[in-house]
XYZ file of N, CA and C in Angstrom:
345
model
N 0.769 -1.237 -0.134
C 0.153 0.317 -0.360
C 0.615 1.420 -0.128
N 1.299 2.540 -0.936
C 1.575 3.416 -1.014
C 0.616 4.395 -0.707
N 0.949 4.847 0.226
C 0.320 5.717 0.580
C 0.375 7.213 0.243
N 1.786 7.448 -0.195
C 2.266 8.785 -1.502
C 2.788 8.706 -2.277
N 1.514 7.580 -2.817
C 1.853 7.578 -4.294
C 1.090 8.525 -4.779
N 0.511 8.996 -6.290
C -0.122 9.172 -6.835
C -1.318 9.405 -6.842
N -1.908 11.231 -7.196
C -3.578 11.261 -6.534
C -3.394 11.056 -4.804
N -2.374 11.445 -4.550
C -2.535 11.226 -2.692
C -3.224 12.216 -2.243
N -2.560 13.789 -2.459
C -3.396 14.422 -2.495
C -4.706 15.192 -3.333
N -5.353 14.016 -4.719
C -6.412 14.212 -4.892
C -7.901 14.673 -4.423
N -8.699 15.176 -4.382
C -9.727 14.642 -3.312
C -11.287 14.929 -3.944
N -11.638 14.020 -4.550
C -12.679 14.042 -5.668
C -13.634 13.955 -4.857
N -15.150 14.533 -5.289
C -16.744 14.649 -4.837
C -16.773 15.520 -3.074
N -15.317 16.649 -2.997
C -15.140 16.588 -1.070
C -16.513 18.086 -1.438
N -17.312 17.862 -0.746
C -17.361 18.860 -0.607
C -17.053 20.145 0.363
N -17.621 21.156 0.689
C -16.324 22.251 1.749
C -17.503 21.863 2.667
N -16.466 22.042 3.877
C -17.421 22.163 5.314
C -18.558 22.532 6.236
N -17.794 24.050 5.375
C -19.200 25.578 6.196
C -19.990 25.242 4.675
N -21.893 25.409 4.472
C -22.703 25.685 3.819
C -22.620 27.317 3.235
N -22.851 27.565 2.436
C -23.005 28.565 1.409
C -23.468 29.482 2.434
N -24.250 29.313 2.979
C -25.750 30.423 3.810
C -24.893 30.349 5.328
N -24.047 29.648 5.808
C -22.400 30.107 6.859
C -21.898 30.698 6.590
N -21.599 30.697 5.356
C -20.149 31.446 5.045
C -21.166 32.842 4.588
N -21.841 33.063 3.763
C -22.348 34.389 3.931
C -22.944 35.112 4.954
N -23.432 33.923 6.505
C -23.293 35.347 7.095
C -22.315 35.694 8.163
N -21.296 34.835 7.794
C -19.743 35.051 8.477
C -19.748 36.226 7.951
N -20.042 36.047 7.109
C -19.594 37.614 5.888
C -19.970 38.789 6.340
N -21.399 38.322 6.882
C -22.309 39.555 6.983
C -21.615 40.021 8.202
N -21.771 39.309 9.504
C -21.131 39.139 10.846
C -19.801 40.839 10.520
N -19.072 40.004 9.761
C -17.759 40.930 9.638
C -17.876 42.034 9.261
N -18.939 42.089 8.311
C -19.261 43.899 7.192
C -19.856 44.664 8.711
N -21.227 44.128 9.878
C -21.360 44.772 10.393
C -21.006 45.070 11.675
N -19.587 44.713 12.213
C -18.546 45.426 12.987
C -18.215 46.325 12.077
N -18.098 46.598 11.198
C -17.604 47.876 10.460
C -15.946 48.334 11.236
N -15.441 48.022 10.970
C -14.360 47.691 11.520
C -13.837 47.949 12.783
N -14.598 47.654 13.519
C -14.622 47.347 14.538
C -13.582 46.090 15.419
N -13.783 45.065 14.799
C -13.612 43.409 14.661
C -12.455 43.100 14.304
N -11.247 42.486 14.100
C -10.462 42.302 13.146
C -11.424 40.696 13.046
N -10.264 40.242 11.456
C -10.747 39.277 11.796
C -10.640 37.892 11.960
N -9.420 38.042 12.812
C -9.235 36.897 14.410
C -10.865 36.856 14.828
N -10.629 38.495 15.588
C -11.568 38.789 16.647
C -13.152 37.605 16.496
N -13.535 37.955 14.688
C -15.449 37.325 14.423
C -14.652 35.794 14.390
N -13.754 35.435 13.540
C -13.517 34.023 13.275
C -13.611 34.029 14.324
N -12.555 33.659 15.566
C -12.971 32.838 16.897
C -14.498 32.785 17.652
N -15.443 34.066 17.210
C -16.961 33.825 17.693
C -17.043 32.974 16.633
N -16.668 32.562 16.022
C -18.174 31.160 14.746
C -16.912 30.070 15.190
N -15.578 30.631 15.866
C -15.616 29.078 14.715
C -14.444 28.075 13.889
N -13.885 29.431 12.923
C -13.522 28.983 11.680
C -11.927 30.353 12.499
N -11.216 30.007 11.219
C -9.494 30.285 11.111
C -9.907 32.317 10.621
N -9.405 32.663 11.069
C -9.198 33.791 10.795
C -8.837 34.138 8.745
N -8.286 33.418 8.018
C -7.836 33.322 6.890
C -9.605 32.391 5.889
N -9.801 31.701 6.745
C -11.267 31.257 6.360
C -11.653 32.768 5.689
N -12.525 33.313 7.050
C -13.406 34.691 7.146
C -12.975 35.789 6.151
N -11.061 35.101 5.882
C -10.576 36.619 4.764
C -10.949 36.290 3.522
N -11.218 34.833 3.533
C -11.084 34.737 2.050
C -12.413 34.665 1.552
N -14.016 35.030 2.346
C -14.580 34.515 2.106
C -15.353 36.174 1.885
N -14.245 37.535 2.798
C -14.748 38.354 2.285
C -14.322 38.609 1.144
N -13.580 38.365 1.129
C -12.301 39.382 -0.830
C -13.367 38.507 -1.783
N -13.731 37.108 -1.507
C -14.836 36.455 -2.308
C -15.937 37.569 -2.820
N -15.952 37.189 -1.609
C -17.736 38.324 -1.491
C -18.031 39.930 -2.432
N -16.426 40.033 -1.786
C -16.381 42.153 -2.780
C -16.141 41.781 -4.096
N -15.042 40.562 -4.709
C -15.261 40.353 -5.559
C -16.560 40.795 -7.121
N -17.002 39.749 -6.171
C -18.864 40.194 -7.425
C -19.559 41.648 -7.147
N -19.202 41.774 -6.078
C -20.209 43.041 -5.623
C -19.125 44.592 -6.393
N -17.943 43.842 -6.153
C -17.153 46.079 -7.641
C -16.929 45.117 -8.265
N -17.092 44.826 -9.743
C -17.704 43.610 -10.905
C -18.433 44.716 -11.388
N -19.467 44.628 -11.256
C -20.441 45.938 -10.901
C -21.462 45.066 -12.306
N -22.699 45.484 -13.617
C -22.951 44.970 -14.855
C -24.304 43.963 -13.908
N -24.556 43.458 -14.835
C -25.490 42.589 -14.571
C -25.485 41.249 -13.718
N -24.558 40.728 -12.999
C -24.363 39.421 -12.158
C -23.972 40.352 -10.780
N -23.393 41.761 -10.581
C -23.804 42.163 -9.515
C -25.454 42.776 -9.621
N -26.379 42.375 -9.990
C -27.627 43.291 -9.722
C -27.786 41.316 -9.396
N -27.907 40.505 -9.986
C -28.237 39.167 -9.313
C -27.855 38.530 -7.901
N -27.105 39.304 -7.734
C -26.057 38.658 -6.332
C -26.909 40.327 -5.006
N -27.847 41.549 -5.269
C -28.719 41.790 -5.196
C -29.660 41.703 -4.960
N -30.440 41.214 -5.558
C -31.316 39.958 -5.407
C -31.350 39.120 -4.746
N -30.262 37.770 -5.000
C -30.427 37.508 -3.929
C -30.133 37.245 -2.643
N -28.835 38.560 -2.090
C -28.196 38.683 -1.025
C -30.019 39.460 -0.271
N -31.144 40.342 -1.196
C -32.234 40.667 -0.568
C -33.069 39.660 -0.122
N -33.569 38.296 -1.252
C -33.665 37.538 0.015
C -33.831 36.386 0.780
N -32.288 35.828 1.163
C -31.840 36.205 1.630
C -32.019 36.159 3.432
N -31.214 37.883 3.144
C -31.758 38.575 4.648
C -33.243 39.450 4.784
N -34.406 38.888 3.629
C -35.684 39.030 3.944
C -35.835 37.455 4.160
N -35.800 35.877 3.918
C -35.245 34.481 4.997
C -34.708 35.235 6.444
N -33.791 36.040 6.683
C -33.418 35.681 7.760
C -34.259 35.878 8.248
N -34.510 37.556 8.843
C -35.573 38.216 9.487
C -36.876 37.548 9.578
N -37.065 36.834 8.385
C -38.257 35.915 9.446
C -38.077 35.419 9.807
N -37.138 34.397 10.169
C -36.129 33.221 10.813
C -36.306 34.136 11.851
N -35.651 34.832 12.173
C -35.534 35.866 13.323
C -36.078 36.609 14.006
N -37.994 36.826 14.028
C -38.692 37.292 13.751
C -39.115 36.378 14.416
N -39.515 35.439 13.593
C -40.339 34.638 14.727
C -39.581 33.508 16.378
N -38.248 33.677 15.600
C -37.343 32.955 16.760
C -37.179 33.704 18.032
N -38.003 35.622 18.293
C -38.167 36.287 18.812
C -39.549 36.150 19.727
N -40.242 35.748 19.162
C -41.618 34.666 18.880
C -41.669 33.998 19.892
N -40.584 32.938 19.889
C -41.031 31.582 20.210
C -40.027 32.045 21.723
N -38.690 33.214 22.126
C -37.939 34.176 22.833
C -39.876 34.301 23.975
N -39.687 35.694 23.093
C -41.199 35.803 24.571
C -42.008 34.925 25.057
N -41.612 33.674 24.068
C -43.470 33.257 25.201
C -42.354 31.992 26.555
N -41.377 32.214 25.899
C -40.170 31.601 26.734
C -40.456 32.194 28.006
N -40.077 32.700 27.659
C -39.923 34.556 28.657
C -41.330 34.594 29.176
N -41.838 34.549 28.919
C -43.478 34.656 30.063
C -43.410 33.646 30.927
N -43.725 31.991 29.688
C -43.809 31.190 30.853
C -43.061 30.943 31.905
N -41.304 31.730 31.814
C -40.298 31.339 32.876
C -41.229 32.292 33.989
N -41.872 33.457 33.635
C -41.618 34.584 34.530
C -43.129 34.531 35.204
N -44.252 33.749 34.768
C -45.489 32.491 35.210
C -44.777 31.470 35.873
N -43.621 30.403 36.069
C -43.055 29.331 36.862
C -42.593 30.494 37.603
N -41.833 31.256 37.498
C -40.803 31.695 39.255
C -42.128 32.344 39.452
N -42.758 33.419 38.508
C -44.366 33.304 39.971
C -45.108 32.417 40.576
N -45.263 32.101 40.029
C -45.790 30.614 40.880
C -45.005 30.061 42.273
N -43.914 29.394 41.906
C -42.904 29.186 42.455
C -42.974 30.177 43.608
N -42.603 31.535 43.574
C -42.183 32.319 44.435
C -43.704 32.472 45.529
N -45.078 32.602 45.111
C -46.015 31.918 45.738
C -46.219 30.796 46.189
N -45.321 29.575 46.808
C -45.370 28.418 46.935
C -44.457 28.330 48.365
N -43.333 28.789 47.470
C -42.499 29.485 49.254
C -42.884 30.072 50.240
N -43.644 31.801 50.388
C -44.516 32.033 51.074
C -44.891 30.657 51.624
């Protein structure tokens, strides 16, 4: 068995370890910091390397600076992604509020029981 033979470094059919949505969210998080946080700080929060984040940010900036029809498509896609994210966050907020109300009631009940 030759482990150092030809084709050793070829990875056919390998999927990227991070989804495209995760990459876009990571780029958006870095951009939201508006230069107040470094690549390393944002990457550490996400559990990825700073170089991965830097590469994703550069790739995301490339189509935006090229202009033309491709930029319009990516803007439309970004708008759709942001709307979906907004909907997801609104639902999460509703769940959070319901959870908070239930916990408030439980705390009031147990406080009354202790007296």
